[in-house]
Amino acid sequence: MKLSLIIRDQEFLNAFLEIAGRSSQDITIEILTGIEQGAEYRHSVKKDGFMYVTDYDRKEFISICGQEAGENGVFLGEEGDEQDNSREFGPFSMFKYERTDHLLADIRFIYGVLSGEEQGQDVEISRMSVFCDGDEIAGLDFCNGLARQIVYLCGCSVLVFPLTHIIREGMGNQGVSQNFKRMMYHISSGKAISASAFFIEDEYGVHHFRIPGGTNPFCDMSAREILGVTKCISDRKFDVVIFHIGASCTKQAVNVIRSCGRRFWLHSSGESDPADGLPGRILGEKECSKGLVSLDYKDLQGYREIMSEESIREILSI
């Protein structure tokens, strides 16, 4: 992603540069001294890959830099813009005082809309699934803990993919919901979009889909949309994808479990035998034991063992 910044607010600029510098994505930043220099450069994403980000007034910017520059610009102000989900060109307006990391993720999304899909390569992804017999909060905690350990110990790029009916830890607010709908529009209509638009990286280096809390939109997606999301995962070159299924063992979720090399079943102490418990019921007696790690919710020693460096490297076959 290549950004041309024309920012008058020096404090904001410093905070933005700090967040961008910590990002795992390759970002090229050009800092211009004023709106007149923007008129001189006349960037566009299609021409030279640069997109303008500015806190100047939209009308003033366009009057000096031109309409094409405006259509390749993100304008930061006191309020955002509730835009049509099908919109494919600017100018785009965003709330300037959103959390800086969320703002950067929004800017990535807009850049993806303007630039189109990044060319990805077929890569081998380590797929894991986490399902349980009821306590989905414990399941989510386990997913996040496992992902953080993999990032910390092995330096891998990890995505936590939610397949529970309810998402309890959403990434953002209503504006994020609008962006997600726009992304789904692009996928379902066959339009290209940058893979980086889908994800946000948390403070531990773990990636998550940029969707708000509430009903999980992945539970009601068409096959074409799911394939589009899967393609984006491959293009993003994640080393590990952890599917958080929780207790939502739908037909789609069971197929995901079957496709995973590692499966983690979190259970209560009364459900210790996989063949007699949930794995046997949904996968069958022969299939349930393949790559399955069984863990009692309350077994802290077992939890620590799974999260150990030796265990993590064995799970990843490193």
PDB file of C-alpha atoms in Angstrom:
ATOM      1  CA  MET A   1       0.000   0.000   0.000  1.00  0.00           C
ATOM      2  CA  LYS A   2       1.316   3.449  -0.978  1.00  0.00           C
ATOM      3  CA  LEU A   3      -0.016   6.545   0.782  1.00  0.00           C
ATOM      4  CA  SER A   4       0.601  10.210   0.105  1.00  0.00           C
ATOM      5  CA  LEU A   5      -0.127  12.132   3.326  1.00  0.00           C
ATOM      6  CA  ILE A   6      -1.103  15.791   3.368  1.00  0.00           C
ATOM      7  CA  ILE A   7      -1.797  16.295   7.077  1.00  0.00           C
ATOM      8  CA  ARG A   8      -1.849  19.614   8.927  1.00  0.00           C
ATOM      9  CA  ASP A   9      -2.376  18.079  12.385  1.00  0.00           C
ATOM     10  CA  GLN A  10       1.185  17.182  13.431  1.00  0.00           C
ATOM     11  CA  GLU A  11       0.103  15.225  16.525  1.00  0.00           C
ATOM     12  CA  PHE A  12      -2.228  13.093  14.452  1.00  0.00           C
ATOM     13  CA  LEU A  13       0.460  12.597  11.794  1.00  0.00           C
ATOM     14  CA  ASN A  14       2.961  11.345  14.375  1.00  0.00           C
ATOM     15  CA  ALA A  15       0.434   8.869  15.824  1.00  0.00           C
ATOM     16  CA  PHE A  16      -0.467   7.600  12.351  1.00  0.00           C
ATOM     17  CA  LEU A  17       3.179   7.103  11.382  1.00  0.00           C
ATOM     18  CA  GLU A  18       3.819   5.187  14.615  1.00  0.00           C
ATOM     19  CA  ILE A  19       0.952   2.752  13.950  1.00  0.00           C
ATOM     20  CA  ALA A  20       1.919   2.358  10.291  1.00  0.00           C
ATOM     21  CA  GLY A  21       5.498   1.624  11.302  1.00  0.00           C
ATOM     22  CA  ARG A  22       4.359  -1.258  13.523  1.00  0.00           C
ATOM     23  CA  SER A  23       2.171  -2.805  10.832  1.00  0.00           C
ATOM     24  CA  SER A  24       3.204  -6.144   9.336  1.00  0.00           C
ATOM     25  CA  GLN A  25       1.996  -4.992   5.921  1.00  0.00           C
ATOM     26  CA  ASP A  26       4.364  -3.297   3.490  1.00  0.00           C
ATOM     27  CA  ILE A  27       3.384   0.388   3.503  1.00  0.00           C
ATOM     28  CA  THR A  28       5.131   3.150   1.557  1.00  0.00           C
ATOM     29  CA  ILE A  29       4.410   6.626   2.928  1.00  0.00           C
ATOM     30  CA  GLU A  30       5.110   9.937   1.241  1.00  0.00           C
ATOM     31  CA  ILE A  31       4.643  13.109   3.324  1.00  0.00           C
ATOM     32  CA  LEU A  32       3.782  16.241   1.382  1.00  0.00           C
ATOM     33  CA  THR A  33       4.133  19.706   2.851  1.00  0.00           C
ATOM     34  CA  GLY A  34       0.859  21.106   1.590  1.00  0.00           C
ATOM     35  CA  ILE A  35      -2.055  20.921  -0.787  1.00  0.00           C
ATOM     36  CA  GLU A  36      -0.145  22.708  -3.552  1.00  0.00           C
ATOM     37  CA  GLN A  37       2.442  19.922  -3.615  1.00  0.00           C
ATOM     38  CA  GLY A  38      -0.404  17.439  -3.949  1.00  0.00           C
ATOM     39  CA  ALA A  39      -1.565  19.342  -7.031  1.00  0.00           C
ATOM     40  CA  GLU A  40       1.951  19.087  -8.460  1.00  0.00           C
ATOM     41  CA  TYR A  41       2.201  15.305  -7.992  1.00  0.00           C
ATOM     42  CA  ARG A  42      -1.392  14.427  -9.078  1.00  0.00           C
ATOM     43  CA  HIS A  43      -1.220  10.866  -7.803  1.00  0.00           C
ATOM     44  CA  SER A  44      -3.718   8.106  -8.543  1.00  0.00           C
ATOM     45  CA  VAL A  45      -3.760   4.465  -7.454  1.00  0.00           C
ATOM     46  CA  LYS A  46      -4.072   3.205 -11.017  1.00  0.00           C
ATOM     47  CA  LYS A  47      -1.286   5.461 -12.350  1.00  0.00           C
ATOM     48  CA  ASP A  48       1.473   5.245  -9.722  1.00  0.00           C
ATOM     49  CA  GLY A  49      -0.061   3.303  -6.827  1.00  0.00           C
ATOM     50  CA  PHE A  50      -0.390   6.281  -4.443  1.00  0.00           C
ATOM     51  CA  MET A  51      -3.591   7.242  -2.626  1.00  0.00           C
ATOM     52  CA  TYR A  52      -4.002  10.609  -0.906  1.00  0.00           C
ATOM     53  CA  VAL A  53      -4.878  10.826   2.796  1.00  0.00           C
ATOM     54  CA  THR A  54      -5.561  14.349   3.991  1.00  0.00           C
ATOM     55  CA  ASP A  55      -7.293  16.426   6.650  1.00  0.00           C
ATOM     56  CA  TYR A  56      -7.891  19.296   4.217  1.00  0.00           C
ATOM     57  CA  ASP A  57     -11.456  20.176   3.260  1.00  0.00           C
ATOM     58  CA  ARG A  58     -12.682  18.020   0.383  1.00  0.00           C
ATOM     59  CA  LYS A  59     -13.901  20.892  -1.805  1.00  0.00           C
ATOM     60  CA  GLU A  60     -10.703  22.866  -1.279  1.00  0.00           C
ATOM     61  CA  PHE A  61      -8.567  19.830  -2.119  1.00  0.00           C
ATOM     62  CA  ILE A  62     -10.473  19.033  -5.313  1.00  0.00           C
ATOM     63  CA  SER A  63     -10.482  22.648  -6.466  1.00  0.00           C
ATOM     64  CA  ILE A  64      -6.672  22.745  -6.290  1.00  0.00           C
ATOM     65  CA  CYS A  65      -5.666  19.140  -7.066  1.00  0.00           C
ATOM     66  CA  GLY A  66      -8.443  18.162  -9.459  1.00  0.00           C
ATOM     67  CA  GLN A  67     -11.313  15.681  -9.525  1.00  0.00           C
ATOM     68  CA  GLU A  68      -9.148  12.629 -10.308  1.00  0.00           C
ATOM     69  CA  ALA A  69      -6.984  13.272  -7.250  1.00  0.00           C
ATOM     70  CA  GLY A  70     -10.139  13.678  -5.168  1.00  0.00           C
ATOM     71  CA  GLU A  71     -11.468  10.333  -6.358  1.00  0.00           C
ATOM     72  CA  ASN A  72      -8.172   8.807  -5.153  1.00  0.00           C
ATOM     73  CA  GLY A  73      -8.376  10.468  -1.758  1.00  0.00           C
ATOM     74  CA  VAL A  74      -9.434   9.735   1.817  1.00  0.00           C
ATOM     75  CA  PHE A  75     -10.608  12.840   3.671  1.00  0.00           C
ATOM     76  CA  LEU A  76     -10.338  12.842   7.447  1.00  0.00           C
ATOM     77  CA  GLY A  77     -12.854  14.959   9.293  1.00  0.00           C
ATOM     78  CA  GLU A  78     -15.253  15.305  12.196  1.00  0.00           C
ATOM     79  CA  GLU A  79     -17.590  12.636  10.809  1.00  0.00           C
ATOM     80  CA  GLY A  80     -17.440   9.718   8.414  1.00  0.00           C
ATOM     81  CA  ASP A  81     -19.494   9.043   5.333  1.00  0.00           C
ATOM     82  CA  GLU A  82     -22.268   6.418   5.166  1.00  0.00           C
ATOM     83  CA  GLN A  83     -21.496   5.351   1.616  1.00  0.00           C
ATOM     84  CA  ASP A  84     -23.289   3.010  -0.757  1.00  0.00           C
ATOM     85  CA  ASN A  85     -21.860  -0.497  -0.379  1.00  0.00           C
ATOM     86  CA  SER A  86     -21.325  -0.732  -4.129  1.00  0.00           C
ATOM     87  CA  ARG A  87     -19.268   2.430  -4.385  1.00  0.00           C
ATOM     88  CA  GLU A  88     -15.968   1.850  -6.147  1.00  0.00           C
ATOM     89  CA  PHE A  89     -14.458   5.335  -6.350  1.00  0.00           C
ATOM     90  CA  GLY A  90     -13.862   8.331  -4.075  1.00  0.00           C
ATOM     91  CA  PRO A  91     -13.768  10.771  -2.591  1.00  0.00           C
ATOM     92  CA  PHE A  92     -14.061   8.826   0.664  1.00  0.00           C
ATOM     93  CA  SER A  93     -14.612  10.426   4.063  1.00  0.00           C
ATOM     94  CA  MET A  94     -13.564   8.952   7.411  1.00  0.00           C
ATOM     95  CA  PHE A  95     -13.857   9.950  11.036  1.00  0.00           C
ATOM     96  CA  LYS A  96     -10.466  11.380  11.938  1.00  0.00           C
ATOM     97  CA  TYR A  97     -10.599  10.540  15.630  1.00  0.00           C
ATOM     98  CA  GLU A  98     -11.300   6.818  15.276  1.00  0.00           C
ATOM     99  CA  ARG A  99      -8.654   4.617  16.951  1.00  0.00           C
ATOM    100  CA  THR A 100      -5.576   5.002  14.775  1.00  0.00           C
ATOM    101  CA  ASP A 101      -5.165   1.268  14.147  1.00  0.00           C
ATOM    102  CA  HIS A 102      -8.815   0.965  13.098  1.00  0.00           C
ATOM    103  CA  LEU A 103      -8.433   4.008  10.874  1.00  0.00           C
ATOM    104  CA  LEU A 104      -5.412   2.448   9.187  1.00  0.00           C
ATOM    105  CA  ALA A 105      -7.435  -0.728   8.571  1.00  0.00           C
ATOM    106  CA  ASP A 106     -10.238   1.361   7.000  1.00  0.00           C
ATOM    107  CA  ILE A 107      -7.691   3.077   4.774  1.00  0.00           C
ATOM    108  CA  ARG A 108      -6.361  -0.332   3.720  1.00  0.00           C
ATOM    109  CA  PHE A 109      -9.875  -1.319   2.757  1.00  0.00           C
ATOM    110  CA  ILE A 110     -10.400   1.783   0.596  1.00  0.00           C
ATOM    111  CA  TYR A 111      -7.001   1.230  -1.001  1.00  0.00           C
ATOM    112  CA  GLY A 112      -8.104  -2.303  -1.836  1.00  0.00           C
ATOM    113  CA  VAL A 113     -11.314  -1.010  -3.432  1.00  0.00           C
ATOM    114  CA  LEU A 114      -9.316   1.364  -5.651  1.00  0.00           C
ATOM    115  CA  SER A 115      -6.419  -0.946  -6.493  1.00  0.00           C
ATOM    116  CA  GLY A 116      -8.126  -4.304  -6.969  1.00  0.00           C
ATOM    117  CA  GLU A 117      -7.004  -7.705  -5.861  1.00  0.00           C
ATOM    118  CA  GLU A 118      -3.379  -8.356  -5.059  1.00  0.00           C
ATOM    119  CA  GLN A 119      -1.910 -11.236  -7.042  1.00  0.00           C
ATOM    120  CA  GLY A 120      -1.536 -14.118  -4.631  1.00  0.00           C
ATOM    121  CA  GLN A 121       0.168 -17.465  -4.914  1.00  0.00           C
ATOM    122  CA  ASP A 122      -0.975 -20.897  -3.895  1.00  0.00           C
ATOM    123  CA  VAL A 123       0.468 -21.514  -0.460  1.00  0.00           C
ATOM    124  CA  GLU A 124       0.230 -24.308   2.066  1.00  0.00           C
ATOM    125  CA  ILE A 125      -1.806 -23.247   5.076  1.00  0.00           C
ATOM    126  CA  SER A 126      -1.825 -25.110   8.372  1.00  0.00           C
ATOM    127  CA  ARG A 127      -5.527 -25.420   9.238  1.00  0.00           C
ATOM    128  CA  MET A 128      -6.694 -25.988  12.808  1.00  0.00           C
ATOM    129  CA  SER A 129     -10.163 -26.109  14.303  1.00  0.00           C
ATOM    130  CA  VAL A 130     -11.363 -25.593  17.868  1.00  0.00           C
ATOM    131  CA  PHE A 131     -14.779 -26.914  18.894  1.00  0.00           C
ATOM    132  CA  CYS A 132     -16.397 -27.573  22.246  1.00  0.00           C
ATOM    133  CA  ASP A 133     -19.404 -29.028  24.012  1.00  0.00           C
ATOM    134  CA  GLY A 134     -20.825 -25.715  25.183  1.00  0.00           C
ATOM    135  CA  ASP A 135     -18.435 -23.114  26.622  1.00  0.00           C
ATOM    136  CA  GLU A 136     -17.700 -20.948  23.564  1.00  0.00           C
ATOM    137  CA  ILE A 137     -16.003 -18.247  25.648  1.00  0.00           C
ATOM    138  CA  ALA A 138     -13.430 -20.802  26.812  1.00  0.00           C
ATOM    139  CA  GLY A 139     -13.085 -21.868  23.179  1.00  0.00           C
ATOM    140  CA  LEU A 140     -12.401 -18.292  22.062  1.00  0.00           C
ATOM    141  CA  ASP A 141      -9.861 -17.809  24.849  1.00  0.00           C
ATOM    142  CA  PHE A 142      -8.117 -21.000  23.737  1.00  0.00           C
ATOM    143  CA  CYS A 143      -8.065 -19.879  20.071  1.00  0.00           C
ATOM    144  CA  ASN A 144      -6.567 -16.513  20.945  1.00  0.00           C
ATOM    145  CA  GLY A 145      -4.032 -18.035  23.343  1.00  0.00           C
ATOM    146  CA  LEU A 146      -2.948 -20.637  20.794  1.00  0.00           C
ATOM    147  CA  ALA A 147      -2.659 -17.996  18.048  1.00  0.00           C
ATOM    148  CA  ARG A 148      -0.577 -15.684  20.242  1.00  0.00           C
ATOM    149  CA  GLN A 149       1.799 -18.486  21.209  1.00  0.00           C
ATOM    150  CA  ILE A 150       2.298 -19.470  17.570  1.00  0.00           C
ATOM    151  CA  VAL A 151       3.078 -15.859  16.639  1.00  0.00           C
ATOM    152  CA  TYR A 152       5.396 -15.374  19.622  1.00  0.00           C
ATOM    153  CA  LEU A 153       7.282 -18.679  19.472  1.00  0.00           C
ATOM    154  CA  CYS A 154       7.407 -19.328  15.720  1.00  0.00           C
ATOM    155  CA  GLY A 155       6.908 -15.941  14.068  1.00  0.00           C
ATOM    156  CA  CYS A 156       4.096 -17.296  11.883  1.00  0.00           C
ATOM    157  CA  SER A 157       1.263 -15.219  10.407  1.00  0.00           C
ATOM    158  CA  VAL A 158      -1.971 -16.428  12.051  1.00  0.00           C
ATOM    159  CA  LEU A 159      -5.656 -15.757  11.317  1.00  0.00           C
ATOM    160  CA  VAL A 160      -8.472 -16.617  13.748  1.00  0.00           C
ATOM    161  CA  PHE A 161     -11.525 -17.416  11.597  1.00  0.00           C
ATOM    162  CA  PRO A 162     -14.856 -17.263  13.519  1.00  0.00           C
ATOM    163  CA  LEU A 163     -17.532 -19.827  12.649  1.00  0.00           C
ATOM    164  CA  THR A 164     -19.642 -19.489  15.811  1.00  0.00           C
ATOM    165  CA  HIS A 165     -23.188 -18.212  15.377  1.00  0.00           C
ATOM    166  CA  ILE A 166     -22.444 -15.199  17.594  1.00  0.00           C
ATOM    167  CA  ILE A 167     -19.249 -13.153  17.461  1.00  0.00           C
ATOM    168  CA  ARG A 168     -18.536 -11.899  20.964  1.00  0.00           C
ATOM    169  CA  GLU A 169     -15.371  -9.925  20.263  1.00  0.00           C
ATOM    170  CA  GLY A 170     -16.056  -7.845  17.171  1.00  0.00           C
ATOM    171  CA  MET A 171     -13.458  -5.640  15.511  1.00  0.00           C
ATOM    172  CA  GLY A 172     -14.989  -2.176  15.326  1.00  0.00           C
ATOM    173  CA  ASN A 173     -18.381  -0.478  15.223  1.00  0.00           C
ATOM    174  CA  GLN A 174     -21.176   0.161  12.722  1.00  0.00           C
ATOM    175  CA  GLY A 175     -18.709   1.629  10.255  1.00  0.00           C
ATOM    176  CA  VAL A 176     -16.898  -1.706  10.186  1.00  0.00           C
ATOM    177  CA  SER A 177     -20.234  -3.401   9.488  1.00  0.00           C
ATOM    178  CA  GLN A 178     -20.721  -1.164   6.442  1.00  0.00           C
ATOM    179  CA  ASN A 179     -17.243  -2.015   5.188  1.00  0.00           C
ATOM    180  CA  PHE A 180     -17.889  -5.730   5.608  1.00  0.00           C
ATOM    181  CA  LYS A 181     -21.098  -5.448   3.576  1.00  0.00           C
ATOM    182  CA  ARG A 182     -19.201  -3.595   0.886  1.00  0.00           C
ATOM    183  CA  MET A 183     -16.550  -6.314   0.806  1.00  0.00           C
ATOM    184  CA  MET A 184     -19.217  -9.006   0.454  1.00  0.00           C
ATOM    185  CA  TYR A 185     -20.769  -7.027  -2.411  1.00  0.00           C
ATOM    186  CA  HIS A 186     -17.464  -7.017  -4.270  1.00  0.00           C
ATOM    187  CA  ILE A 187     -16.954 -10.749  -3.764  1.00  0.00           C
ATOM    188  CA  SER A 188     -20.498 -11.805  -4.697  1.00  0.00           C
ATOM    189  CA  SER A 189     -20.409  -9.662  -7.850  1.00  0.00           C
ATOM    190  CA  GLY A 190     -17.029 -11.060  -8.897  1.00  0.00           C
ATOM    191  CA  LYS A 191     -15.177  -7.791  -8.366  1.00  0.00           C
ATOM    192  CA  ALA A 192     -11.548  -7.731  -7.260  1.00  0.00           C
ATOM    193  CA  ILE A 193     -10.541  -6.424  -3.846  1.00  0.00           C
ATOM    194  CA  SER A 194      -7.294  -6.352  -1.922  1.00  0.00           C
ATOM    195  CA  ALA A 195      -6.989  -9.163   0.616  1.00  0.00           C
ATOM    196  CA  SER A 196      -5.648  -6.802   3.284  1.00  0.00           C
ATOM    197  CA  ALA A 197      -9.053  -5.140   3.409  1.00  0.00           C
ATOM    198  CA  PHE A 198     -10.484  -8.110   5.291  1.00  0.00           C
ATOM    199  CA  PHE A 199      -8.198  -8.198   8.298  1.00  0.00           C
ATOM    200  CA  ILE A 200      -7.015  -6.283  11.318  1.00  0.00           C
ATOM    201  CA  GLU A 201      -3.945  -7.165  13.372  1.00  0.00           C
ATOM    202  CA  ASP A 202      -4.264  -7.042  17.162  1.00  0.00           C
ATOM    203  CA  GLU A 203      -1.583  -6.009  19.657  1.00  0.00           C
ATOM    204  CA  TYR A 204      -0.234  -9.576  19.779  1.00  0.00           C
ATOM    205  CA  GLY A 205       0.285  -9.825  16.026  1.00  0.00           C
ATOM    206  CA  VAL A 206      -2.750 -12.097  15.485  1.00  0.00           C
ATOM    207  CA  HIS A 207      -5.056 -11.329  12.550  1.00  0.00           C
ATOM    208  CA  HIS A 208      -8.854 -11.204  12.727  1.00  0.00           C
ATOM    209  CA  PHE A 209     -11.617 -10.500  10.257  1.00  0.00           C
ATOM    210  CA  ARG A 210     -12.862  -6.910  10.401  1.00  0.00           C
ATOM    211  CA  ILE A 211     -16.443  -7.601  11.403  1.00  0.00           C
ATOM    212  CA  PRO A 212     -18.486  -6.241  14.321  1.00  0.00           C
ATOM    213  CA  GLY A 213     -19.823  -8.301  17.197  1.00  0.00           C
ATOM    214  CA  GLY A 214     -23.222  -9.950  16.907  1.00  0.00           C
ATOM    215  CA  THR A 215     -24.610 -12.483  14.431  1.00  0.00           C
ATOM    216  CA  ASN A 216     -21.812 -14.023  12.388  1.00  0.00           C
ATOM    217  CA  PRO A 217     -22.254 -13.099   8.695  1.00  0.00           C
ATOM    218  CA  PHE A 218     -20.181 -16.132   7.654  1.00  0.00           C
ATOM    219  CA  CYS A 219     -22.988 -18.427   8.855  1.00  0.00           C
ATOM    220  CA  ASP A 220     -25.301 -17.230   6.068  1.00  0.00           C
ATOM    221  CA  MET A 221     -23.028 -16.822   3.057  1.00  0.00           C
ATOM    222  CA  SER A 222     -23.385 -18.240  -0.437  1.00  0.00           C
ATOM    223  CA  ALA A 223     -20.884 -20.758  -1.765  1.00  0.00           C
ATOM    224  CA  ARG A 224     -19.477 -18.128  -4.115  1.00  0.00           C
ATOM    225  CA  GLU A 225     -18.870 -15.705  -1.263  1.00  0.00           C
ATOM    226  CA  ILE A 226     -17.196 -18.378   0.856  1.00  0.00           C
ATOM    227  CA  LEU A 227     -14.916 -19.300  -2.044  1.00  0.00           C
ATOM    228  CA  GLY A 228     -14.073 -15.635  -2.493  1.00  0.00           C
ATOM    229  CA  VAL A 229     -13.138 -15.285   1.168  1.00  0.00           C
ATOM    230  CA  THR A 230     -11.075 -18.483   0.973  1.00  0.00           C
ATOM    231  CA  LYS A 231      -9.178 -17.070  -1.994  1.00  0.00           C
ATOM    232  CA  CYS A 232      -8.432 -13.932  -0.035  1.00  0.00           C
ATOM    233  CA  ILE A 233      -7.055 -16.030   2.823  1.00  0.00           C
ATOM    234  CA  SER A 234      -4.679 -17.751   0.409  1.00  0.00           C
ATOM    235  CA  ASP A 235      -3.648 -14.454  -1.149  1.00  0.00           C
ATOM    236  CA  ARG A 236      -2.873 -12.999   2.289  1.00  0.00           C
ATOM    237  CA  LYS A 237      -0.322 -15.815   2.739  1.00  0.00           C
ATOM    238  CA  PHE A 238      -1.303 -16.833   6.266  1.00  0.00           C
ATOM    239  CA  ASP A 239       0.815 -19.622   7.655  1.00  0.00           C
ATOM    240  CA  VAL A 240      -1.881 -20.778  10.069  1.00  0.00           C
ATOM    241  CA  VAL A 241      -5.674 -20.447  10.107  1.00  0.00           C
ATOM    242  CA  ILE A 242      -7.465 -21.344  13.350  1.00  0.00           C
ATOM    243  CA  PHE A 243     -11.208 -21.899  12.913  1.00  0.00           C
ATOM    244  CA  HIS A 244     -13.152 -21.067  16.055  1.00  0.00           C
ATOM    245  CA  ILE A 245     -16.237 -23.269  15.731  1.00  0.00           C
ATOM    246  CA  GLY A 246     -17.287 -23.408  19.355  1.00  0.00           C
ATOM    247  CA  ALA A 247     -20.500 -25.400  19.773  1.00  0.00           C
ATOM    248  CA  SER A 248     -21.849 -24.368  16.349  1.00  0.00           C
ATOM    249  CA  CYS A 249     -21.269 -27.736  14.691  1.00  0.00           C
ATOM    250  CA  THR A 250     -23.300 -27.134  11.540  1.00  0.00           C
ATOM    251  CA  LYS A 251     -22.786 -29.164   8.370  1.00  0.00           C
ATOM    252  CA  GLN A 252     -20.483 -26.423   7.067  1.00  0.00           C
ATOM    253  CA  ALA A 253     -18.496 -26.388  10.334  1.00  0.00           C
ATOM    254  CA  VAL A 254     -18.133 -30.184  10.381  1.00  0.00           C
ATOM    255  CA  ASN A 255     -16.700 -30.072   6.864  1.00  0.00           C
ATOM    256  CA  VAL A 256     -14.217 -27.475   8.063  1.00  0.00           C
ATOM    257  CA  ILE A 257     -13.219 -29.703  10.989  1.00  0.00           C
ATOM    258  CA  ARG A 258     -12.696 -32.606   8.578  1.00  0.00           C
ATOM    259  CA  SER A 259     -10.401 -30.443   6.432  1.00  0.00           C
ATOM    260  CA  CYS A 260      -8.127 -29.503   9.349  1.00  0.00           C
ATOM    261  CA  GLY A 261      -4.898 -31.300  10.163  1.00  0.00           C
ATOM    262  CA  ARG A 262      -5.223 -30.378  13.844  1.00  0.00           C
ATOM    263  CA  ARG A 263      -8.469 -30.466  15.813  1.00  0.00           C
ATOM    264  CA  PHE A 264      -8.895 -29.313  19.387  1.00  0.00           C
ATOM    265  CA  TRP A 265     -11.885 -30.530  21.372  1.00  0.00           C
ATOM    266  CA  LEU A 266     -12.578 -28.639  24.613  1.00  0.00           C
ATOM    267  CA  HIS A 267     -14.904 -30.554  26.902  1.00  0.00           C
ATOM    268  CA  SER A 268     -16.136 -30.945  30.450  1.00  0.00           C
ATOM    269  CA  SER A 269     -14.631 -33.640  32.669  1.00  0.00           C
ATOM    270  CA  GLY A 270     -17.604 -35.920  32.053  1.00  0.00           C
ATOM    271  CA  GLU A 271     -16.971 -36.074  28.270  1.00  0.00           C
ATOM    272  CA  SER A 272     -13.404 -37.360  28.113  1.00  0.00           C
ATOM    273  CA  ASP A 273     -13.748 -40.107  25.458  1.00  0.00           C
ATOM    274  CA  PRO A 274     -13.830 -38.574  21.925  1.00  0.00           C
ATOM    275  CA  ALA A 275     -15.583 -41.606  20.432  1.00  0.00           C
ATOM    276  CA  ASP A 276     -18.430 -41.356  22.975  1.00  0.00           C
ATOM    277  CA  GLY A 277     -18.492 -37.550  23.005  1.00  0.00           C
ATOM    278  CA  LEU A 278     -19.111 -34.790  20.495  1.00  0.00           C
ATOM    279  CA  PRO A 279     -16.254 -35.754  18.075  1.00  0.00           C
ATOM    280  CA  GLY A 280     -17.669 -39.244  17.651  1.00  0.00           C
ATOM    281  CA  ARG A 281     -21.200 -37.946  17.095  1.00  0.00           C
ATOM    282  CA  ILE A 282     -20.306 -35.409  14.391  1.00  0.00           C
ATOM    283  CA  LEU A 283     -17.283 -37.036  12.734  1.00  0.00           C
ATOM    284  CA  GLY A 284     -17.836 -40.749  13.223  1.00  0.00           C
ATOM    285  CA  GLU A 285     -15.854 -43.188  15.331  1.00  0.00           C
ATOM    286  CA  LYS A 286     -13.033 -43.736  12.811  1.00  0.00           C
ATOM    287  CA  GLU A 287     -12.614 -40.088  11.802  1.00  0.00           C
ATOM    288  CA  CYS A 288     -12.881 -38.492  15.247  1.00  0.00           C
ATOM    289  CA  SER A 289      -9.409 -39.447  16.487  1.00  0.00           C
ATOM    290  CA  LYS A 290      -7.431 -38.139  13.489  1.00  0.00           C
ATOM    291  CA  GLY A 291      -5.262 -35.216  14.605  1.00  0.00           C
ATOM    292  CA  LEU A 292      -7.511 -34.676  17.632  1.00  0.00           C
ATOM    293  CA  VAL A 293      -6.275 -33.066  20.858  1.00  0.00           C
ATOM    294  CA  SER A 294      -8.712 -33.496  23.738  1.00  0.00           C
ATOM    295  CA  LEU A 295      -8.606 -30.946  26.582  1.00  0.00           C
ATOM    296  CA  ASP A 296     -10.701 -30.513  29.705  1.00  0.00           C
ATOM    297  CA  TYR A 297     -11.771 -26.906  30.284  1.00  0.00           C
ATOM    298  CA  LYS A 298     -10.505 -26.982  33.863  1.00  0.00           C
ATOM    299  CA  ASP A 299      -7.252 -28.859  33.227  1.00  0.00           C
ATOM    300  CA  LEU A 300      -4.776 -26.000  33.656  1.00  0.00           C
ATOM    301  CA  GLN A 301      -1.765 -28.313  33.478  1.00  0.00           C
ATOM    302  CA  GLY A 302      -2.970 -29.728  30.156  1.00  0.00           C
ATOM    303  CA  TYR A 303      -3.538 -26.199  28.878  1.00  0.00           C
ATOM    304  CA  ARG A 304       0.011 -25.169  29.826  1.00  0.00           C
ATOM    305  CA  GLU A 305       1.441 -28.251  28.132  1.00  0.00           C
ATOM    306  CA  ILE A 306      -0.357 -27.504  24.860  1.00  0.00           C
ATOM    307  CA  MET A 307       0.854 -23.903  24.952  1.00  0.00           C
ATOM    308  CA  SER A 308       4.489 -24.913  25.579  1.00  0.00           C
ATOM    309  CA  GLU A 309       7.106 -24.284  22.915  1.00  0.00           C
ATOM    310  CA  GLU A 310       7.726 -27.993  22.416  1.00  0.00           C
ATOM    311  CA  SER A 311       4.025 -28.673  21.877  1.00  0.00           C
ATOM    312  CA  ILE A 312       3.501 -25.678  19.556  1.00  0.00           C
ATOM    313  CA  ARG A 313       6.411 -26.717  17.343  1.00  0.00           C
ATOM    314  CA  GLU A 314       5.141 -30.297  17.281  1.00  0.00           C
ATOM    315  CA  ILE A 315       1.664 -29.095  16.304  1.00  0.00           C
ATOM    316  CA  LEU A 316       3.160 -27.083  13.448  1.00  0.00           C
ATOM    317  CA  SER A 317       5.665 -29.856  12.620  1.00  0.00           C
ATOM    318  CA  ILE A 318       8.582 -27.392  12.913  1.00  0.00           C
TER     319      ILE A 318
END
